[in-house]
Structure formats: C-alpha cells, structure tokens
C-alpha cells in the first residue's frame, strides 16, 4: 500500500481507494466500517437496478449497492477480488460492491480538486473531488448522495 505523507499532519486526510473496472474511486476512511469478501445477496422486490439485495452482517440486515451500476458505469462480473466496502452513510450502513480495494492514501486537503465545470450536475452530485496521485486520477465519492432517500433529505 502506498502512502503519501505531508509535513503538516493536523490537516491530512486518509482515503481508501478502490477500483471499478479501470477507474479508481475513494472514500474517507472514517466512513468505512469494514471491508469484506463478496457473499451473494438476497434480492428484494421493487428495488432499483443498482441494489443487489441484502446480506446478514452479524445479525443486521445490510443493503448491498452495486457501485458501478449506481454510477452508470459498465458492470463487471463478480470475481474472487470483488469486495463489499461497508460504509456509514448518514445514520445508515450500506455495503458497496466494488471490483477490488487498492490503497490507503494520506493526502492534504489542497490535493483534492473540484470536478471540472464541464461535468454535468449528476456527476458533481456523486463526485465531490478529484485527486491526482502518481499519474492516477482518483474520484472521491460523495457518499451522502448515493442513496436516493438520503439525497432527498440533503436537498
């Protein structure tokens, strides 16, 4: 795992990065509760296409969201590297199905740039910032906008 360190440690942030296809995304490490291997989810009727279903996580029902489908990306087959990143979104927990976890980055806030003006509002609602690290472009996900019910409450 690569880590980028900065002199002023008081304002640095740690992000977990993960892959969906050839693209890299990140979420704040403080939002991540755990990372677990893929286990089949039980589908629920009348849920959006990006919801894979639910799993039992130590006695609690955890909804599983296919992050590629939610972001409008091409959906890859589930493989041995596929993982569920369990995150806190507001007061709720949700599992994000991703292709693989890549890295932990320690960055300064000024390393995060806003999405370009050419991006549509929908892109800007899911991507809160872009980070360029070692020739890679990583999109930081706005977790609070992933679940439609929470998106409505945030507006």
Short mmCIF file of C-alpha atoms in Angstrom, two decimals:
data_model
loop_
_atom_site.label_atom_id
_atom_site.label_comp_id
_atom_site.label_asym_id
_atom_site.label_seq_id
_atom_site.Cartn_x
_atom_site.Cartn_y
_atom_site.Cartn_z
CA UNK A 1 0.00 0.00 0.00
CA UNK A 2 1.33 3.41 -0.96
CA UNK A 3 1.05 6.29 1.45
CA UNK A 4 1.76 9.92 0.68
CA UNK A 5 2.88 11.92 3.70
CA UNK A 6 2.81 15.66 4.27
CA UNK A 7 4.64 17.77 6.81
CA UNK A 8 1.55 19.23 8.47
CA UNK A 9 -0.15 16.15 9.88
CA UNK A 10 -3.03 18.03 11.52
CA UNK A 11 -4.93 18.65 8.28
CA UNK A 12 -4.21 15.50 6.29
CA UNK A 13 -6.98 13.04 5.42
CA UNK A 14 -6.90 9.32 4.83
CA UNK A 15 -8.86 7.82 1.97
CA UNK A 16 -9.44 4.22 0.94
CA UNK A 17 -9.22 3.76 -2.82
CA UNK A 18 -10.89 1.03 -4.82
CA UNK A 19 -11.36 0.03 -8.45
CA UNK A 20 -14.42 -0.30 -10.61
CA UNK A 21 -13.21 -1.51 -13.97
CA UNK A 22 -10.25 0.66 -14.95
CA UNK A 23 -11.34 3.63 -12.81
CA UNK A 24 -10.30 4.43 -9.27
CA UNK A 25 -12.52 5.92 -6.60
CA UNK A 26 -12.02 6.86 -2.96
CA UNK A 27 -13.99 7.39 0.23
CA UNK A 28 -12.92 8.90 3.53
CA UNK A 29 -11.51 6.15 5.74
CA UNK A 30 -13.59 7.46 8.65
CA UNK A 31 -16.75 6.40 6.75
CA UNK A 32 -15.52 2.82 6.26
CA UNK A 33 -16.61 0.32 8.86
CA UNK A 34 -15.10 -2.79 7.27
CA UNK A 35 -14.06 -4.46 4.03
CA UNK A 36 -15.28 -7.99 3.41
CA UNK A 37 -15.23 -10.53 0.61
CA UNK A 38 -18.23 -10.88 -1.68
CA UNK A 39 -21.08 -13.02 -0.46
CA UNK A 40 -24.25 -13.44 -2.52
CA UNK A 41 -27.02 -11.00 -1.63
CA UNK A 42 -30.70 -11.85 -1.34
CA UNK A 43 -32.58 -9.72 -3.88
CA UNK A 44 -35.57 -7.69 -2.70
CA UNK A 45 -38.59 -6.93 -4.92
CA UNK A 46 -39.16 -3.46 -6.36
CA UNK A 47 -35.64 -2.17 -5.65
CA UNK A 48 -33.59 -0.10 -8.11
CA UNK A 49 -31.30 -2.00 -10.51
CA UNK A 50 -28.19 -0.86 -8.62
CA UNK A 51 -29.33 -2.56 -5.39
CA UNK A 52 -28.01 -6.15 -5.36
CA UNK A 53 -30.09 -7.10 -2.32
CA UNK A 54 -29.28 -7.64 1.35
CA UNK A 55 -26.88 -9.77 3.38
CA UNK A 56 -26.75 -10.70 7.05
CA UNK A 57 -23.90 -8.82 8.74
CA UNK A 58 -23.60 -10.21 12.26
CA UNK A 59 -27.36 -10.21 12.79
CA UNK A 60 -28.06 -6.92 10.99
CA UNK A 61 -29.60 -6.62 7.52
CA UNK A 62 -27.13 -4.79 5.26
CA UNK A 63 -28.25 -3.47 1.86
CA UNK A 64 -25.70 -4.07 -0.93
CA UNK A 65 -25.32 -1.47 -3.68
CA UNK A 66 -23.51 -2.23 -6.93
CA UNK A 67 -21.48 0.97 -7.11
CA UNK A 68 -20.71 0.55 -10.83
CA UNK A 69 -24.43 0.40 -11.62
CA UNK A 70 -25.21 3.35 -9.32
CA UNK A 71 -22.57 5.49 -11.03
CA UNK A 72 -23.74 4.46 -14.51
CA UNK A 73 -20.55 2.56 -15.34
CA UNK A 74 -20.30 -0.77 -17.11
CA UNK A 75 -20.97 -3.59 -14.70
CA UNK A 76 -18.25 -6.22 -14.35
CA UNK A 77 -18.75 -9.84 -13.41
CA UNK A 78 -18.22 -10.62 -9.75
CA UNK A 79 -14.80 -12.21 -9.25
CA UNK A 80 -12.66 -13.54 -6.42
CA UNK A 81 -11.27 -9.99 -5.98
CA UNK A 82 -14.73 -8.38 -5.64
CA UNK A 83 -15.33 -6.94 -2.20
CA UNK A 84 -18.00 -5.21 -0.19
CA UNK A 85 -16.91 -1.96 1.42
CA UNK A 86 -19.24 -1.38 4.38
CA UNK A 87 -19.68 2.38 4.85
CA UNK A 88 -21.67 4.69 7.08
CA UNK A 89 -23.93 6.98 5.05
CA UNK A 90 -25.53 9.38 7.47
CA UNK A 91 -27.14 7.23 10.16
CA UNK A 92 -27.29 4.16 7.90
CA UNK A 93 -24.87 1.48 6.79
CA UNK A 94 -24.64 0.21 3.24
CA UNK A 95 -22.32 -2.24 1.51
CA UNK A 96 -20.72 -1.01 -1.71
CA UNK A 97 -19.84 -3.75 -4.19
CA UNK A 98 -16.55 -2.83 -5.90
CA UNK A 99 -14.05 -4.77 -8.02
CA UNK A 100 -11.10 -4.50 -5.59
CA UNK A 101 -9.66 -2.31 -2.85
CA UNK A 102 -6.41 -0.66 -3.98
CA UNK A 103 -4.77 1.64 -1.49
CA UNK A 104 -4.86 3.86 1.55
CA UNK A 105 -3.86 7.43 0.70
CA UNK A 106 -2.89 10.14 3.14
CA UNK A 107 -3.41 13.50 1.46
CA UNK A 108 -3.65 17.16 2.27
CA UNK A 109 -6.99 18.90 1.56
CA UNK A 110 -5.43 21.05 -1.17
CA UNK A 111 -4.64 17.87 -3.16
CA UNK A 112 -8.38 17.47 -3.85
CA UNK A 113 -9.70 19.49 -6.78
CA UNK A 114 -13.37 20.08 -7.62
CA UNK A 115 -14.89 18.28 -10.61
CA UNK A 116 -14.48 20.36 -13.80
CA UNK A 117 -17.26 22.73 -14.88
CA UNK A 118 -17.88 20.61 -17.96
CA UNK A 119 -19.17 17.79 -15.75
CA UNK A 120 -22.94 17.62 -15.51
CA UNK A 121 -24.72 18.23 -12.21
CA UNK A 122 -25.35 14.50 -11.82
CA UNK A 123 -21.59 13.80 -11.95
CA UNK A 124 -20.90 16.58 -9.46
CA UNK A 125 -23.51 15.16 -7.10
CA UNK A 126 -21.69 11.78 -6.94
CA UNK A 127 -18.08 13.05 -7.20
CA UNK A 128 -17.04 15.53 -4.55
CA UNK A 129 -13.47 15.90 -5.76
CA UNK A 130 -10.63 14.62 -7.95
CA UNK A 131 -7.20 13.61 -6.71
CA UNK A 132 -4.15 13.19 -8.93
CA UNK A 133 -1.61 10.82 -7.37
CA UNK A 134 1.39 9.29 -9.15
CA UNK A 135 -0.18 9.71 -12.58
CA UNK A 136 -3.54 8.27 -11.46
CA UNK A 137 -6.80 10.23 -11.35
CA UNK A 138 -8.99 9.21 -8.41
CA UNK A 139 -12.58 10.40 -7.89
CA UNK A 140 -13.69 10.94 -4.30
CA UNK A 141 -17.27 9.70 -3.90
CA UNK A 142 -19.92 11.83 -2.16
CA UNK A 143 -21.45 9.06 -0.04
CA UNK A 144 -24.33 11.26 1.11
CA UNK A 145 -25.72 11.32 -2.46
CA UNK A 146 -25.61 7.56 -3.19
CA UNK A 147 -28.92 6.66 -1.58
CA UNK A 148 -31.90 8.42 -3.17
CA UNK A 149 -33.77 8.82 0.13
CA UNK A 150 -30.75 10.50 1.70
CA UNK A 151 -30.24 12.64 -1.41
CA UNK A 152 -33.79 13.98 -0.99
CA UNK A 153 -33.20 14.72 2.69
CA UNK A 154 -29.94 16.53 1.96
CA UNK A 155 -31.63 18.88 -0.57
#
